[in-house]
mmCIF file of C-alpha atoms in Angstrom:
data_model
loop_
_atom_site.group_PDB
_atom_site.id
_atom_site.type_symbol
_atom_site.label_atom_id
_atom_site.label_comp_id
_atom_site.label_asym_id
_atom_site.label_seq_id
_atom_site.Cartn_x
_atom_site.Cartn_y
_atom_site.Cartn_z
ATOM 1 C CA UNK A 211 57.722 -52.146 -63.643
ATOM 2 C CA UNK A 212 54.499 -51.703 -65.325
ATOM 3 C CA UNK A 213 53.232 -53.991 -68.043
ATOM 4 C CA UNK A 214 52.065 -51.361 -70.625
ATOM 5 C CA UNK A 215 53.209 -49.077 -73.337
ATOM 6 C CA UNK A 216 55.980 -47.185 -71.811
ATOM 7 C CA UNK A 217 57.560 -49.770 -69.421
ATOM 8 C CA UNK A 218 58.735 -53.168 -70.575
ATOM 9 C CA UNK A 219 57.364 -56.197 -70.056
ATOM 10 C CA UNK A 220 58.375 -59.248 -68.056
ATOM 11 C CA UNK A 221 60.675 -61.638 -70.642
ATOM 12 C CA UNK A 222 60.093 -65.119 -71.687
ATOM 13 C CA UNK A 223 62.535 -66.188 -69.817
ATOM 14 C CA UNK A 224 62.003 -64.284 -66.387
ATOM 15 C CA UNK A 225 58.735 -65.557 -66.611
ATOM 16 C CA UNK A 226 59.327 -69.489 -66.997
ATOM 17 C CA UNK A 227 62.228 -69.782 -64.688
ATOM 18 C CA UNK A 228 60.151 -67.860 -61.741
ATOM 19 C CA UNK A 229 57.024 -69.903 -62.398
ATOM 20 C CA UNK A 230 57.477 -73.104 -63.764
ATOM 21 C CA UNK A 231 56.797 -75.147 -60.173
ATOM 22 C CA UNK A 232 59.215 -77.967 -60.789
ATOM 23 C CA UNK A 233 62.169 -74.629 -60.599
ATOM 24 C CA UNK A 234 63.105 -73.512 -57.238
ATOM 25 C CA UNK A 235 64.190 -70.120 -57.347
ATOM 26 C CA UNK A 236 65.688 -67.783 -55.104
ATOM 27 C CA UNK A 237 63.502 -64.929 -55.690
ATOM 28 C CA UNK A 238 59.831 -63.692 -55.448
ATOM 29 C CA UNK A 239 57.812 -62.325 -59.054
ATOM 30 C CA UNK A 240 54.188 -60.956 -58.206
ATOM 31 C CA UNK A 241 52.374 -59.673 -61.613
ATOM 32 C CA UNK A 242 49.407 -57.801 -60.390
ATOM 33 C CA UNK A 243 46.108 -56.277 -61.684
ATOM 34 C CA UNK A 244 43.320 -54.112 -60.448
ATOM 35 C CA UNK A 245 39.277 -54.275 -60.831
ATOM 36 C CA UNK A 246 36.858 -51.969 -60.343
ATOM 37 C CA UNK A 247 33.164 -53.475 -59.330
ATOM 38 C CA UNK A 248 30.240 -51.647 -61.381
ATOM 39 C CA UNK A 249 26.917 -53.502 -60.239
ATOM 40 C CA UNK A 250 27.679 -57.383 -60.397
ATOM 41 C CA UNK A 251 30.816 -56.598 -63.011
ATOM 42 C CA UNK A 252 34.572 -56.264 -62.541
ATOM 43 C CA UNK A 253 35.727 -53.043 -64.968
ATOM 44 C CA UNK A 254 39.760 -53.476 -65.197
ATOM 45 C CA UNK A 255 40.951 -50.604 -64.115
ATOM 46 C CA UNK A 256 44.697 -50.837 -67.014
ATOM 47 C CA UNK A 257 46.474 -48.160 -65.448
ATOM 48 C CA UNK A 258 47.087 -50.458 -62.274
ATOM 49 C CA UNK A 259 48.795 -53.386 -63.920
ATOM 50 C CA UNK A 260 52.058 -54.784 -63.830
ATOM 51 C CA UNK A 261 54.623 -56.647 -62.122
ATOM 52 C CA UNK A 262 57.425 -56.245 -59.579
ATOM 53 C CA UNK A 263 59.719 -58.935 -58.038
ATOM 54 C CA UNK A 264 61.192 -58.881 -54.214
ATOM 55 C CA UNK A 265 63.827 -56.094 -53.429
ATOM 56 C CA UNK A 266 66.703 -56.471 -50.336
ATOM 57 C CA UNK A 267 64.498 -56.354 -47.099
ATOM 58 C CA UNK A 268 61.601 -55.784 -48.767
ATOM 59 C CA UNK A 269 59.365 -59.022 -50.186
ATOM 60 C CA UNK A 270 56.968 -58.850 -53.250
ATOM 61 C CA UNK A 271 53.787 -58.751 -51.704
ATOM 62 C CA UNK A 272 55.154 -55.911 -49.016
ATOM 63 C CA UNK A 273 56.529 -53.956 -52.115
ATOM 64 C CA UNK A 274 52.957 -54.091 -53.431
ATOM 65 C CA UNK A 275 51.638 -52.883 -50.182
ATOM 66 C CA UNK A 276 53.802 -49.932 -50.539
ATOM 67 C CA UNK A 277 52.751 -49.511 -53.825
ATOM 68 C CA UNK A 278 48.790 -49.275 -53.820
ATOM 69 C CA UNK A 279 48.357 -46.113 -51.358
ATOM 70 C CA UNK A 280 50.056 -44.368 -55.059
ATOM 71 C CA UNK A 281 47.223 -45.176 -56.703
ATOM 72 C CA UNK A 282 44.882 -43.316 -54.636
ATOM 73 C CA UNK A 283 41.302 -45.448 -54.950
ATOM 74 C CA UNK A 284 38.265 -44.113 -53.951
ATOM 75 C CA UNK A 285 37.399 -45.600 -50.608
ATOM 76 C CA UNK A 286 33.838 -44.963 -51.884
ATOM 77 C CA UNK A 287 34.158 -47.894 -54.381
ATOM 78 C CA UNK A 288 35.141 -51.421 -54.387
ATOM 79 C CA UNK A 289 38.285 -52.583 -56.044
ATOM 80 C CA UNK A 290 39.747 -56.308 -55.882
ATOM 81 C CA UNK A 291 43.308 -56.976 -56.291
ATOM 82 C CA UNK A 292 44.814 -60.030 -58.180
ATOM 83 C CA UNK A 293 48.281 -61.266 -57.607
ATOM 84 C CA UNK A 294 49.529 -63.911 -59.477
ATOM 85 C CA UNK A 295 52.765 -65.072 -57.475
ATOM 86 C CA UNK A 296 55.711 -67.235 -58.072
ATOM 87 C CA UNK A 297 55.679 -68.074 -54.301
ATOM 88 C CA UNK A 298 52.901 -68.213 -51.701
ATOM 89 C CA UNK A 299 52.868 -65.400 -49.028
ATOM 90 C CA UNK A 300 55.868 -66.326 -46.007
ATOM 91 C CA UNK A 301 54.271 -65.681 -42.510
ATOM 92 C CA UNK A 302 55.383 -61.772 -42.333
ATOM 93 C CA UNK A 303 53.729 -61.056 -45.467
ATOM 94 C CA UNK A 304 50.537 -63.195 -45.086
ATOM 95 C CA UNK A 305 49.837 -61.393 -41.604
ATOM 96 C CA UNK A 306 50.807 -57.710 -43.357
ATOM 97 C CA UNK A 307 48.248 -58.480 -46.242
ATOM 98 C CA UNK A 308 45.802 -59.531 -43.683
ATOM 99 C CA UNK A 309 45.951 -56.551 -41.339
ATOM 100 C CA UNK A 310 45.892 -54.321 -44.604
ATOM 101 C CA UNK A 311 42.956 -55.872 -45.227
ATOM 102 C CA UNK A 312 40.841 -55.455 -41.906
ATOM 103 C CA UNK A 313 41.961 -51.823 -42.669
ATOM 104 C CA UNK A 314 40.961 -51.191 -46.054
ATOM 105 C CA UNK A 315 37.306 -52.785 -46.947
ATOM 106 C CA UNK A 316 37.314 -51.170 -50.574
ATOM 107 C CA UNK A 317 39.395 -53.621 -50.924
ATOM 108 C CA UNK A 318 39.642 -57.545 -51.916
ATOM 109 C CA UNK A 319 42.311 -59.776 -52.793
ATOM 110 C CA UNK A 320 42.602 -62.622 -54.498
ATOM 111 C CA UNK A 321 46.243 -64.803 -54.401
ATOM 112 C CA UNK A 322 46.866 -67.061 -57.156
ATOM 113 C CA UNK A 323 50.144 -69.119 -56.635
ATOM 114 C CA UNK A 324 52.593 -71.072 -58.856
ATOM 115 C CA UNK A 325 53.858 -72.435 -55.495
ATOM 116 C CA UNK A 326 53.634 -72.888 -51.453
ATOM 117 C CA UNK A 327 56.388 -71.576 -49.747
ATOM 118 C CA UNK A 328 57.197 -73.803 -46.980
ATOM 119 C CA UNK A 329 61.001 -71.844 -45.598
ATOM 120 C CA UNK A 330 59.515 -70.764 -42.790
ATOM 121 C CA UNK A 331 57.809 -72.429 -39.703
ATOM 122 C CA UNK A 332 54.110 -70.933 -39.462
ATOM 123 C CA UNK A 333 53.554 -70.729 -43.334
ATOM 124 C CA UNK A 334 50.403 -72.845 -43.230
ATOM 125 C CA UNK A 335 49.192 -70.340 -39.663
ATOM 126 C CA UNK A 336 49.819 -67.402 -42.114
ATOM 127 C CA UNK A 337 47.881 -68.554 -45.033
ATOM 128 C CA UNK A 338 44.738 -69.289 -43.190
ATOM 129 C CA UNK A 339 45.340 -65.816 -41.224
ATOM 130 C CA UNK A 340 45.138 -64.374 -44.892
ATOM 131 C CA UNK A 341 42.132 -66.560 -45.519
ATOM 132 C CA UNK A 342 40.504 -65.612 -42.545
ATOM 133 C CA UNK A 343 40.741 -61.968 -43.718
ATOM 134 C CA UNK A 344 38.982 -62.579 -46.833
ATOM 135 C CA UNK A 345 41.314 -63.163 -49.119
ATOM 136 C CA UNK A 346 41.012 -66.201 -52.010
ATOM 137 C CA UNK A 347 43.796 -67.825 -51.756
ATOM 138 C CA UNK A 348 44.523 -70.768 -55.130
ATOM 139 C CA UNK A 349 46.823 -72.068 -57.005
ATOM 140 C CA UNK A 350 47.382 -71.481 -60.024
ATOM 141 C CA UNK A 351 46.496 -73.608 -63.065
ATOM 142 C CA UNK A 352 47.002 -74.109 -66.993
ATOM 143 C CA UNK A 353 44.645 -70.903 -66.865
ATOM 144 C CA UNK A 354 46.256 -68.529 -65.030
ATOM 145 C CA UNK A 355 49.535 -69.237 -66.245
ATOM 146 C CA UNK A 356 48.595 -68.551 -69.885
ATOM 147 C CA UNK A 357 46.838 -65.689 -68.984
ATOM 148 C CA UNK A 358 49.700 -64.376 -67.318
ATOM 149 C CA UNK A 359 51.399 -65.077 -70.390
ATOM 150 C CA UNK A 360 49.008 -63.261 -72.639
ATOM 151 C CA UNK A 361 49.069 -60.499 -70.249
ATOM 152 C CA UNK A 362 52.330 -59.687 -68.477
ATOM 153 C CA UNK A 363 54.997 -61.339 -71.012
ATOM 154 C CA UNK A 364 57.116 -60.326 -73.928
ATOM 155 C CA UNK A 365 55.941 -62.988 -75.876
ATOM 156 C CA UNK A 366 55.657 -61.810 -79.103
ATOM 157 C CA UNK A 367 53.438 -62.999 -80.533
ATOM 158 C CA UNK A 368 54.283 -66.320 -79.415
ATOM 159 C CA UNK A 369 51.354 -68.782 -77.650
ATOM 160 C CA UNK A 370 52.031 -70.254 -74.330
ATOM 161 C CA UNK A 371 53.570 -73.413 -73.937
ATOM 162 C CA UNK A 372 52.990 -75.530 -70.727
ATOM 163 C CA UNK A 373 56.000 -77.074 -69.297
ATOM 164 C CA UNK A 374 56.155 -80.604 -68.790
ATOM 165 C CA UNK A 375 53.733 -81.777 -65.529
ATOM 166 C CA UNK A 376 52.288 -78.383 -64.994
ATOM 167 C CA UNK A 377 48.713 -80.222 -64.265
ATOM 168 C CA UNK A 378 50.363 -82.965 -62.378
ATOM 169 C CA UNK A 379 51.960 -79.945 -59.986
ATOM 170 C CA UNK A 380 48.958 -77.925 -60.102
ATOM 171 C CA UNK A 381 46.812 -80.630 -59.026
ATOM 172 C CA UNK A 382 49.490 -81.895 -56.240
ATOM 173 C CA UNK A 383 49.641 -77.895 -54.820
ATOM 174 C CA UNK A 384 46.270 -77.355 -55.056
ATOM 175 C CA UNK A 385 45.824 -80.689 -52.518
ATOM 176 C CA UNK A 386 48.117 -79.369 -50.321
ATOM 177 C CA UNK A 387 46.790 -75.949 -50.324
ATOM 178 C CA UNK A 388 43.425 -77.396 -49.450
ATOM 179 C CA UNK A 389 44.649 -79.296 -46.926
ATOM 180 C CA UNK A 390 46.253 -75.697 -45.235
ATOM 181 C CA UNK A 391 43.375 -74.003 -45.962
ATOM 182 C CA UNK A 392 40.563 -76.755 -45.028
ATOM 183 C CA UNK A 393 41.356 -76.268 -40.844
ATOM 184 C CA UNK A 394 39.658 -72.564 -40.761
ATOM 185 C CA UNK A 395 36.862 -73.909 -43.130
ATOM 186 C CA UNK A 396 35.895 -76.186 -40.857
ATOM 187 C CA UNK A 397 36.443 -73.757 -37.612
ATOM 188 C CA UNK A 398 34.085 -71.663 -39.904
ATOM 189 C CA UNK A 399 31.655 -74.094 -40.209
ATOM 190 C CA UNK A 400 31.091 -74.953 -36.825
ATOM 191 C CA UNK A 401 30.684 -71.595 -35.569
ATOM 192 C CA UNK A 402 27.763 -71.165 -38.123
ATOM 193 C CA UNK A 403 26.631 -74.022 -36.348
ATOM 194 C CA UNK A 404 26.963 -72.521 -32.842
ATOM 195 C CA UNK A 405 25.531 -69.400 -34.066
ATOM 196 C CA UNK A 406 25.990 -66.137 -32.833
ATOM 197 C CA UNK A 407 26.501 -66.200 -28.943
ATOM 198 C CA UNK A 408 29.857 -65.972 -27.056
ATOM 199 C CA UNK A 409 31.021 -68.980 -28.049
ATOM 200 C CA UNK A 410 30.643 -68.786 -31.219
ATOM 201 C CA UNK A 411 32.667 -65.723 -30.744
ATOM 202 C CA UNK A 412 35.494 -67.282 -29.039
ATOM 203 C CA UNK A 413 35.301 -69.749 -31.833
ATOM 204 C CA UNK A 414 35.904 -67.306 -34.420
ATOM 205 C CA UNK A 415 38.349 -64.823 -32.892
ATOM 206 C CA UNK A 416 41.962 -66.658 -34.099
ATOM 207 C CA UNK A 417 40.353 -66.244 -36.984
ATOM 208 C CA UNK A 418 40.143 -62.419 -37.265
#
């Protein structure tokens, strides 16, 4: 569903009980949004905006894969892709988005989650494989929420209200996150430090 004139947009409702962090649902929401770089600015490309939410056998971020080829983007150009996510990638979907991106280097992707999914064994693995493959990977703040709010909600007209300890989570997440994310930052800074010879290489390839 796209968030613009024709299609509806994601309720006031929908939208707190998928990503206030201290809820645990059962279910995936990914609002999305596409950039176009012009020199050193990002020009929002509007027609590429909206949201979608996990079908049977099919997760968010792998309906999103599906979606993009649709959209046809010059490969000429450079686009960057912004998911805001109710859940952080599983394994599956972290290693798809990271082989779609070694195959497509118009584009970049940044991840901002309301929360880490931790289901299934190898979830910290995939998010540093996604890392790796140059996707930003945060979570999300005060920030991001509202804008999502201003951007992808029904609100009418009403402002966005944070729910009670949505710094204290954000903060907490964004530790943990860290924490996942910090093992390939330091495998990357070491092979800086080795430079460019074979073992260097070998330090970087489980990275790739």
């Amino acid at each position: 569903r796209e968030a613009g004139d024709t299609e509806p947009l994601m309720d006031e409702d929908t939208f707190r009980e998928n990503f206030s962090q201290e809820l645990k649902p059962h279910k995936t929401y990914l609002c999305y949004e596409v950039e176009l770089q012009e020199d050193d600015a990002w020009i929002p490309v509007d027609e590429f905006k909206g949201f979608l939410r996990n079908q049977p056998r099919c997760h968010a971020e792998l309906c999103l894969l599906e979606l993009i080829p649709s959209w046809e983007l010059d490969k000429e150009r450079h686009y960057r892709v912004t998911c805001f996510i109710s859940w952080s990638p599983c394994p599956d979907c972290a290693s798809q988005l990271a082989a779609f991106l070694g195959k497509n280097s118009h584009l970049s992707l940044r991840v901002f989650a309301s929360r880490i999914y931790t289901k299934f064994a190898g979830y910290e693995t995939g998010l540093r494989q996604l890392q790796a493959a140059g996707a930003q990977i945060t979570i999300m703040t005060s920030e991001e929420f509202e804008y999502c709010w201003k951007t992808f909600v029904d609100h009418q007209g009403t402002p966005f209200l944070p729910w009670d300890d949505l710094d204290k989570y954000s903060k907490m997440l964004s530790k943990d996150l860290k924490g996942i994310l910090q093992i390939d930052q330091q495998k990357s800074s070491k092979s800086n430090e080795l430079g460019a010879g074979p073992v260097a290489q070998a330090v970087r390839a489980p990275c790739s």
